[in-house]
XYZ file of C-alpha atoms in Angstrom:
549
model
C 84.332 108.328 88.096
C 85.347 110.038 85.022
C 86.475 108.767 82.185
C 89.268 109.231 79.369
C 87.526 110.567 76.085
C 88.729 108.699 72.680
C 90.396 110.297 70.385
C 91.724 109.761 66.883
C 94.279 107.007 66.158
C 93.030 105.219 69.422
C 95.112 107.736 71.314
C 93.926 108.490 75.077
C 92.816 112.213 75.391
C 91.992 114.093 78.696
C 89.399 117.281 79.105
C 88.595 119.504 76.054
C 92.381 120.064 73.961
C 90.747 123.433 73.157
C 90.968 124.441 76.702
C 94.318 122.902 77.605
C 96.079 124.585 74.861
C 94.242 128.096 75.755
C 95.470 127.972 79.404
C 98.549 127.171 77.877
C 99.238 129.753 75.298
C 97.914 132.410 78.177
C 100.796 131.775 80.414
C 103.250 131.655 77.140
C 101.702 135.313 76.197
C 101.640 136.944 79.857
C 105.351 135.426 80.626
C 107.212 136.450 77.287
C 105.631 140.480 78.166
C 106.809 139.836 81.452
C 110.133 138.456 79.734
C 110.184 141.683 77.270
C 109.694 144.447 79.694
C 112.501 143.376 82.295
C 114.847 142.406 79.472
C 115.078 145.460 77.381
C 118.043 146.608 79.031
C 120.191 143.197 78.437
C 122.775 144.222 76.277
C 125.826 143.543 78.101
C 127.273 140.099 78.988
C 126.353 140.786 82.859
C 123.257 141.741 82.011
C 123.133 138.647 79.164
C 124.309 136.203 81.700
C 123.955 137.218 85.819
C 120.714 139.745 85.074
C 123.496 142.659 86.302
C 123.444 140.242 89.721
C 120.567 142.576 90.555
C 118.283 139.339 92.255
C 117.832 139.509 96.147
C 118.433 136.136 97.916
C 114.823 135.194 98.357
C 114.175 135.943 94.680
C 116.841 134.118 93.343
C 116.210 130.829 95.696
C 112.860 131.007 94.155
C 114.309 131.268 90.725
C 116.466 128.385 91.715
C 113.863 126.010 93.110
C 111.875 127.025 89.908
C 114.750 125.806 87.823
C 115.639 122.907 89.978
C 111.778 121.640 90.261
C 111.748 120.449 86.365
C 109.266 117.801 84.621
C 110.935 115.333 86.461
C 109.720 116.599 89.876
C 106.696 117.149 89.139
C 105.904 114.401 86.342
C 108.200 112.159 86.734
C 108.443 111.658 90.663
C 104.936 111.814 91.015
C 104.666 109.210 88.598
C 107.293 106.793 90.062
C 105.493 106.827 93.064
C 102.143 106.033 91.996
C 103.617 103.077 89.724
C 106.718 102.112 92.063
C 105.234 103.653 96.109
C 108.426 103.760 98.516
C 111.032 103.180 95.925
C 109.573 106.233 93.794
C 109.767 108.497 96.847
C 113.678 107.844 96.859
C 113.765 110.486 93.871
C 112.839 112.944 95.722
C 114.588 112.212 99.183
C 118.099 112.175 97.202
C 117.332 115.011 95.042
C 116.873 117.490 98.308
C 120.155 115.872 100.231
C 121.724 116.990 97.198
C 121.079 120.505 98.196
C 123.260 120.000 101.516
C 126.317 119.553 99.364
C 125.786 122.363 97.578
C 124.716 124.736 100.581
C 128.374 123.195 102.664
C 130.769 123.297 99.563
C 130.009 124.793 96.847
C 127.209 128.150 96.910
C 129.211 130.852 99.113
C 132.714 130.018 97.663
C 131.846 129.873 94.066
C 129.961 133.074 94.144
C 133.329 134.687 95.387
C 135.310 132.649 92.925
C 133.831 132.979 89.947
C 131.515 135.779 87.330
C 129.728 134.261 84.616
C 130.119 130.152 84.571
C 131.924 127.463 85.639
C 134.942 127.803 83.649
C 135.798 130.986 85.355
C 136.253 129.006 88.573
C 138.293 125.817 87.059
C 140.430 128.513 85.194
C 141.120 130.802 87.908
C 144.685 129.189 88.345
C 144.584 126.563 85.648
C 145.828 127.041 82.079
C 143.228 129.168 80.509
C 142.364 127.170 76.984
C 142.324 124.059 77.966
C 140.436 124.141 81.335
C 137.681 126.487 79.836
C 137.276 124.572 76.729
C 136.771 121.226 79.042
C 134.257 123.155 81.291
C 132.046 124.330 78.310
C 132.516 120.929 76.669
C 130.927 119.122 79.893
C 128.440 121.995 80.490
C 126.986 121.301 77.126
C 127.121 117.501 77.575
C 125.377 118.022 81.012
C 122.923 120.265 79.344
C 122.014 118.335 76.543
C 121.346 115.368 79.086
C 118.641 117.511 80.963
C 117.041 119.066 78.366
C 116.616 115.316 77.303
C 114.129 114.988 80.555
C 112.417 117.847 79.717
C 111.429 117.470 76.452
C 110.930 113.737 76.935
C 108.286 115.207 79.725
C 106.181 117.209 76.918
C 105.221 114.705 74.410
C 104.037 112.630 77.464
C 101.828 115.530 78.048
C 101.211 116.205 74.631
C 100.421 112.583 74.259
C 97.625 112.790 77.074
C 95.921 116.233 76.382
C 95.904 116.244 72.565
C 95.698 112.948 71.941
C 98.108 113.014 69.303
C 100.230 109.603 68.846
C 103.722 108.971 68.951
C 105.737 106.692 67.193
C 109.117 106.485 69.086
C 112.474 107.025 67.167
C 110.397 108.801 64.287
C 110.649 112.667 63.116
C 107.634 113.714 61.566
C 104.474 112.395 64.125
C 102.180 114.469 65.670
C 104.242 114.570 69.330
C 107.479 115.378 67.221
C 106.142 118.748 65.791
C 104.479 119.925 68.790
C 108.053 119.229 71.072
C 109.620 121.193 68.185
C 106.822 124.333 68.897
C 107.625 123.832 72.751
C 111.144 123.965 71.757
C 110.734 127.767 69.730
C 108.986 129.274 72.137
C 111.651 128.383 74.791
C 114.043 129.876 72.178
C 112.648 133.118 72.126
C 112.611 133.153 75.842
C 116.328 132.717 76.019
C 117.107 135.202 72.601
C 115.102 137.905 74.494
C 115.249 137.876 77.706
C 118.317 136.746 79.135
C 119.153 135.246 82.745
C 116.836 138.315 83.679
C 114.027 137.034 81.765
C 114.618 133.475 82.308
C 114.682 134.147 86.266
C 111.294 135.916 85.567
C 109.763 133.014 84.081
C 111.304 130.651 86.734
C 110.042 133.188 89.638
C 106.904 132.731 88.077
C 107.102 129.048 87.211
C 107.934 128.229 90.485
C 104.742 130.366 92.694
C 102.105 128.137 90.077
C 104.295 125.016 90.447
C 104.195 124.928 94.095
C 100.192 126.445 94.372
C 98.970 123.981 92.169
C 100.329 120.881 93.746
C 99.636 122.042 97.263
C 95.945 122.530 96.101
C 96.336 119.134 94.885
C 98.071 117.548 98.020
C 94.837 119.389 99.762
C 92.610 118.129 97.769
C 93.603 114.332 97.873
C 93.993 114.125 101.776
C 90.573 115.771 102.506
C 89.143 113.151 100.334
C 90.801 110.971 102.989
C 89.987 113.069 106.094
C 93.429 114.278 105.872
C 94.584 111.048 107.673
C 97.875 110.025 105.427
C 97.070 106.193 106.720
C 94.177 106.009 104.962
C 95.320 107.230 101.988
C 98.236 105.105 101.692
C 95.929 102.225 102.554
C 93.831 103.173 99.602
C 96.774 103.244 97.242
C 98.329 99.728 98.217
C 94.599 98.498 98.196
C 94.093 99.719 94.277
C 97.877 98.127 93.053
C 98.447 95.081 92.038
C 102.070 95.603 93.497
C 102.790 96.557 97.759
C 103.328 100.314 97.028
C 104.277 100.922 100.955
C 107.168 98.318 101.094
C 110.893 98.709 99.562
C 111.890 96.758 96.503
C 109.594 97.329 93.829
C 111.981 98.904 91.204
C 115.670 98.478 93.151
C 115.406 95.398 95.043
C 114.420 92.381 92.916
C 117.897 91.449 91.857
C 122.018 92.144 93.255
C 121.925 94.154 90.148
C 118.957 96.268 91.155
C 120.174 96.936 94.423
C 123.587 97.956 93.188
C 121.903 100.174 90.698
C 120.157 102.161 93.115
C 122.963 102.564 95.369
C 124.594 103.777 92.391
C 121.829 106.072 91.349
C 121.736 107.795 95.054
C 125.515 108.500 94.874
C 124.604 110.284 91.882
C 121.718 112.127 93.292
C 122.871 113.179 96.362
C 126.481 114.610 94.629
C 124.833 116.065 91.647
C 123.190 119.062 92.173
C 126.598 120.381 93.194
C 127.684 119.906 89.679
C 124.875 121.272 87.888
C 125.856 123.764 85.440
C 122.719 125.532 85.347
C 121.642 125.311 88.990
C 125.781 126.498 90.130
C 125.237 129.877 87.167
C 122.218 130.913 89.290
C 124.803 132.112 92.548
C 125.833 135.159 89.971
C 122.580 136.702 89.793
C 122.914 137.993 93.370
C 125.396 140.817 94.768
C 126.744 139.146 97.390
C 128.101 135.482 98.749
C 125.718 136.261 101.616
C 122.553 136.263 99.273
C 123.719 133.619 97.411
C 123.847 131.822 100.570
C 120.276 133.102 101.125
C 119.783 131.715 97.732
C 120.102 128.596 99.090
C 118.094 128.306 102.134
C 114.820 129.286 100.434
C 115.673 126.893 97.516
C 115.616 124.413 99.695
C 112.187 125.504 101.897
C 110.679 125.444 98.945
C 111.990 122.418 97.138
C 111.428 120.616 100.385
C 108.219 121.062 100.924
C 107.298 120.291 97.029
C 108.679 116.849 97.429
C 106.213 116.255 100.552
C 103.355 117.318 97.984
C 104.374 114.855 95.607
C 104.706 112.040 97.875
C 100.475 112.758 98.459
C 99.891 113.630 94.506
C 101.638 110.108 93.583
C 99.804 107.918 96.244
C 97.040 110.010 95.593
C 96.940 108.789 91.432
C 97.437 105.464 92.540
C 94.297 105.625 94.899
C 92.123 107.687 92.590
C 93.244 107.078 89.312
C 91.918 103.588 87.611
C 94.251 100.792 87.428
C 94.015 100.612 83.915
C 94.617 104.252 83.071
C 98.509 104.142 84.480
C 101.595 101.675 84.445
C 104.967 101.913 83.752
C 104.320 102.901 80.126
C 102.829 106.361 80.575
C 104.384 107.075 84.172
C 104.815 110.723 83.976
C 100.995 111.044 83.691
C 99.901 110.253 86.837
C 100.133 113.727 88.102
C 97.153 115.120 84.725
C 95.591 112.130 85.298
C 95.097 112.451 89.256
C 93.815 116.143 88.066
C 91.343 115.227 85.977
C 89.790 112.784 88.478
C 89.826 115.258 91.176
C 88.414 118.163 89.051
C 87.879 117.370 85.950
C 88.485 119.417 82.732
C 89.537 123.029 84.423
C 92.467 121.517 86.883
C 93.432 119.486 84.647
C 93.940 122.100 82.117
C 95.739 124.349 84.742
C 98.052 121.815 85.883
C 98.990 120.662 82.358
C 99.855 124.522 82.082
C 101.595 124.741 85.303
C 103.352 121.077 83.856
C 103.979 123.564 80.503
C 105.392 126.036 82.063
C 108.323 123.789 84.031
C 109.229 122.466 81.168
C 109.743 125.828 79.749
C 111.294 127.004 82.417
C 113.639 124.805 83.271
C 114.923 124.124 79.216
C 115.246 127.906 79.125
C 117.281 127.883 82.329
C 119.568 125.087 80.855
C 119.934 126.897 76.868
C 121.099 130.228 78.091
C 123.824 127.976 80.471
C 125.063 126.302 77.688
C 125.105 129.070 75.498
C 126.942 131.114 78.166
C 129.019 128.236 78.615
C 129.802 128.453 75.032
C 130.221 132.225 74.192
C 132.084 133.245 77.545
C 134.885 130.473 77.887
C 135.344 128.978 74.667
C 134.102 132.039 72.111
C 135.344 135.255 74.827
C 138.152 133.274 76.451
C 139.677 130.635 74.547
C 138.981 131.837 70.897
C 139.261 135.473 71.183
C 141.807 135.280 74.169
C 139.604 137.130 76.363
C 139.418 140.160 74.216
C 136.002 139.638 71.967
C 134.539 142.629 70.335
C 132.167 144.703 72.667
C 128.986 143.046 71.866
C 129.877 140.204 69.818
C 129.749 137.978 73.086
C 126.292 137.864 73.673
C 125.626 137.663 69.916
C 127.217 134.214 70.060
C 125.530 133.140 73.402
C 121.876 134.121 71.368
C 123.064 132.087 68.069
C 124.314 128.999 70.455
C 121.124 129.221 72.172
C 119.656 128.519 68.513
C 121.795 125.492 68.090
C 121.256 123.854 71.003
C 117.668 124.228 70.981
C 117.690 122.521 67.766
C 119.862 119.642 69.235
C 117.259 119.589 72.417
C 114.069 119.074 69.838
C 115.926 116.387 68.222
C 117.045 114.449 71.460
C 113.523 115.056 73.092
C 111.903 113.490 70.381
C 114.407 110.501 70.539
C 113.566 110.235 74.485
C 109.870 110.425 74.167
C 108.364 107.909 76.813
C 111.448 107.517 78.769
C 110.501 108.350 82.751
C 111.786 111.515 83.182
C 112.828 111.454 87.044
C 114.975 108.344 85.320
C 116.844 111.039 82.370
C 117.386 113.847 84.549
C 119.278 111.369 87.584
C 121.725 110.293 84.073
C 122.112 113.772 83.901
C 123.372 114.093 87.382
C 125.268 111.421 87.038
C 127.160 113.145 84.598
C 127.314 116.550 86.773
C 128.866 114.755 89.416
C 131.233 113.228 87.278
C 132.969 115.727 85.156
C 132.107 118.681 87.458
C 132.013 118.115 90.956
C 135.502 116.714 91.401
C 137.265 119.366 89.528
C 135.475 121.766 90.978
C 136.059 120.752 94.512
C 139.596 120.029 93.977
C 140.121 123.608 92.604
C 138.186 125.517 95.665
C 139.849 123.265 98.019
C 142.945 121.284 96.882
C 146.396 123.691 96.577
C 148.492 120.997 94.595
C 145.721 120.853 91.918
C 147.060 121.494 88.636
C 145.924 121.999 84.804
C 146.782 117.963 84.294
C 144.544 116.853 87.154
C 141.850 119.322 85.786
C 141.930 117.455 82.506
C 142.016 113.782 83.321
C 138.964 115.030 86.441
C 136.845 116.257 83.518
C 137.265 114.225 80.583
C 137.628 111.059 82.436
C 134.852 111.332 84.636
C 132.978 112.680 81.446
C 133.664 110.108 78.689
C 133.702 107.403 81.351
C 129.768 108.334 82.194
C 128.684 109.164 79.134
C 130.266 105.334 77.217
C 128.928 103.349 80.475
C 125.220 105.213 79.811
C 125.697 104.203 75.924
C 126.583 100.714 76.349
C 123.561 100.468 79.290
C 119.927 99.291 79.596
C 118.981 102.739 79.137
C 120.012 103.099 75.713
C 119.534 99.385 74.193
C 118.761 95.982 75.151
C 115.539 96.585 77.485
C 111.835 97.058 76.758
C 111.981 100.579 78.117
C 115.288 101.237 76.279
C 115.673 104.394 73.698
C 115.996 101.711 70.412
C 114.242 99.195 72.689
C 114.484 95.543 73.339
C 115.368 94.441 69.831
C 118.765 96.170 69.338
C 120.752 95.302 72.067
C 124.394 96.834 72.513
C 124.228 97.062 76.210
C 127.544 95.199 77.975
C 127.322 97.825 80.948
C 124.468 96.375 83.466
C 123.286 99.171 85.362
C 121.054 102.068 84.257
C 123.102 104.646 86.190
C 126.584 104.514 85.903
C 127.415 106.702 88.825
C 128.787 104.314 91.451
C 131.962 104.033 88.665
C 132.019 107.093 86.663
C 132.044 109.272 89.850
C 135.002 107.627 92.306
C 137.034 107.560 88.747
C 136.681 111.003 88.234
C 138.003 111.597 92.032
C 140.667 109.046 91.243
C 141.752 110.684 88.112
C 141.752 113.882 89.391
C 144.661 112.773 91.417
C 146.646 110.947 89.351
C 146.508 114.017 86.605
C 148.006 116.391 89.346
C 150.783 113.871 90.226
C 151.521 113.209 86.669
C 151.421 117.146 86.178
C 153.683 118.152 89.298
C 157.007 118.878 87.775
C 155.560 120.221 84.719
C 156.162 123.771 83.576
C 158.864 126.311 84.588
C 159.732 127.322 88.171
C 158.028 130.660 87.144
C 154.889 129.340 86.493
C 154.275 126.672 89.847
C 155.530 129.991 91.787
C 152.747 131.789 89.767
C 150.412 128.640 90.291
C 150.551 128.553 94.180
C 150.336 132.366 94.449
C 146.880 131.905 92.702
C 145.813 128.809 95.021
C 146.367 131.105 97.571
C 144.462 133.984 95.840
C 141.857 131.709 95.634
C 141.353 130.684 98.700
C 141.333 133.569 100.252
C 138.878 134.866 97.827
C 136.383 132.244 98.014
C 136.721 132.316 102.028
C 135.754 136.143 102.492
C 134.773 137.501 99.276
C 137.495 139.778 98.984
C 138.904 140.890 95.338
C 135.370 139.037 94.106
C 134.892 139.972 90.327
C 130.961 140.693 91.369
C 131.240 141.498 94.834
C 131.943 145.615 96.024
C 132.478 144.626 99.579
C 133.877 141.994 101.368
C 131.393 139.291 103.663
């Protein structure tokens, strides 16, 4: 059995740090060429934003599962299930349902619908300002949530291979500087490179990501004679806790319970809101790809999640009891490598483990800085008529700002499970987003009021009940922990409220906003409903599409 080598400060260290950080920086040198070649040519917004919408189907549901796969799949799933068995494994069973929704309601008719974002489909017969400045307002709120996980995911790893400390809630520790380096390097990748050079990375991210935990899955069950009894016997047989029954984390309490029903609503409804995952439908030509889009994304994402349901009962079988709790989840993945090959796989899956993080907070900065530049820079400031070029200089100095903001939150969020931050931040998709949006592609009546009270309501509403919630204060896992306590709100995920309010909301802002307006404009607003929905149904007058589907 191997063993964890000491390192200064009393901080656990894996393998030799020299070798983790070289198979790291290799993959950071051979992706940002990769990123510089294929980007060269990005200097219009298309280009800046859609890569041109030059990406075949397969490539971009590739690009999506990269993107969608993020440190919480792969750490922080992985980890739940070694520390938490069946109730872990929920993560990923709600987080691939979620693709349903979008594949049924939202892919195909979105990609007819809209160009660059999601304010170009909520404004497509709203009131341009206001609905444009909500959408970027949520996307960055959405964003910032994710990137949260993400970064929260690297000083775990940081932690682990480098064995450099962390003192939670501080600036200037060891973890802090390094999530700051993690953080430039993803800046450059979103500066230079573009959606074209982000999908790149996320191509690439993705083809590692799924190799390396298939050789892992591989590896555990033929330790096991590839009989999945006897492996799950061997991980209920090493816990201290019944890792094969339900209850562990969501069934101790009413509370509990209510909380995960309210974190699968979120789940399952999310991914349809997800600014980041809903931009990726413009990098392809048609509706049909994006609809191809899809269908490999979820292939791919599907099969991942089987791999991590043998990686997490694999740590808790192989890894020593000692070595993993609730504390340092989103290690059980490294850990599991380094027990089944020691210093080399765990370096390459802490580089693979790199590399999603990169990914996936590069995917989310140029989203938000799209977000930003297009609707409220483009459209709202400049009244849709910026200077040619000044568009995408905004979207690159955004992408500066919010990678700041991302450093700063990640090292706030250090520790926290990050399966746990990223299912907040679909709580928040599906509660700002995914009503409005859904009302607008299929609701006539639907007005600029309802838009409104659907976005800001559904937003503010999530965002207070996650404030005043465990998460945040009041609980030993909290962000300011168990001694400030502010918490009124009792569950961790605020879903099961925020979301039906939004939908509720929604309608009551499109009553209130009826009569509102001159006869001239609700003639001009049903004309566009109807517009719309024959646009979104076949494609036809489709800003990116030359021929109709």
């Amino acid at each position: 059995m191997r063993t964890l080598l000491p390192a200064q400060g009393g901080t656990a260290q894996l393998g030799n740090p020299y070798l983790n950080i070289g198979i790291f920086l290799a993959f950071v040198v051979v992706t940002l060429l990769i990123v510089y070649r294929v980007s060269r040519s990005a200097t219009t917004a298309s280009d800046y934003y859609a890569a041109g919408s030059s990406f075949t189907g397969p490539q971009n549901g590739v690009a999506i599962s990269g993107d969608y796969l993020s440190a919480a799949s792969f750490l922080g799933i992985a980890g739940a299930i070694a520390v938490n068995g069946y109730d872990g494994f929920l993560y990923s069973i709600g987080f691939l349902v979620a693709w349903l929704t979008a594949l049924l309601l939202v892919a195909e008719l979105l990609r007819n619908v809209g160009r660059f974002t999601l304010g170009d489909v909520l404004a497509f017969r709203m009131k341009q300002r206001p609905v444009r400045a909500a959408a970027a307002v949520s996307t960055l709120v959405v964003s910032f949530f994710y990137l949260l996980a993400q970064m929260a995911g690297a000083g775990g790893l940081i932690s682990l291979l480098l064995g450099i400390g962390n003192t939670p809630g501080t600036i200037f520790d060891g973890q802090s500087i390094v999530i700051a380096l993690v953080g430039l390097v993803m800046i450059v990748y979103v500066l230079y490179g573009g959606m074209r050079g982000t999908t790149w990375v996320q191509i690439i991210k993705a083809t590692l990501l799924v190799i390396g935990a298939a050789v892992m899955t591989v590896w555990v069950l033929g330790l096991y004679g590839f009989n999945l009894s006897a492996l799950l016997g061997a991980a209920n047989e090493g816990s201290a806790t019944n890792l094969l029954n339900a209850g562990n984390q969501y069934g101790k309490t009413i509370t509990s319970r209510i909380d995960f029903l309210s974190l699968a609503v979120a789940l399952v409804l999310g991914t349809a809101g997800l600014p980041h995952v809903l931009m990726r439908f413009y990098t392809v030509p048609t509706a049909k790809e994006a609809r191809r889009s899809v269908n490999w994304a979820i292939w791919i994402i599907g099969i991942f999640y089987l791999f991590t349901l043998v990686i997490g009962y694999g740590a808790a079988a192989l890894v020593p009891a000692n070595l993993l709790s609730s504390k340092n989840v989103n290690d059980a993945a490294p850990l599991l490598a380094f027990e089944l090959g020691g210093t080399i796989l765990l370096g390459v899956v802490s580089a693979i483990a790199f590399a999603t993080i990169l990914a996936v907070v590069a995917g989310l900065t140029i989203t938000a800085a799209a977000s930003f530049a297009h609707d409220v820079y483009a459209s709202v400031l400049k009244e849709g008529k910026p200077e040619p070029g000044s568009e995408v200089k905004v979207a690159r100095r955004t992408a500066l700002v919010v990678g700041a903001v991302a450093v700063l939150g990640g090292i706030l969020a250090n520790g926290q499970n990050v399966a746990f931050l990223v299912a907040l931040a679909f709580a928040v998709a599906a509660s700002a987003n995914l009503p409005t949006l859904l009302y607008s592609l299929f609701w006539k009546k639907f007005n600029t009021t309802g838009a409104m009270f659907s976005i800001y309501g559904g937003l503010v509403s999530c965002v207070v009940l996650i404030i005043f919630s465990p998460v945040v204060s009041g609980s030993a896992t909290a962000i300011f922990g168990a001694d400030t306590d502010f918490s009124i709100f009792p569950l961790s995920n605020p879903g099961i409220v925020s979301i039906p309010l939004s939908f509720l909301l929604g309608i009551v802002g499109t009553l209130i906003g009826a009569n509102k307006g001159t006869p001239e404009e609700r003639e001009e607003h049903e004309r566009k409903a109807a517009e719309m929905e024959v646009r979104s149904m076949t494609g036809a007058g489709s800003s990116n599409t030359a021929s109709v589907h």
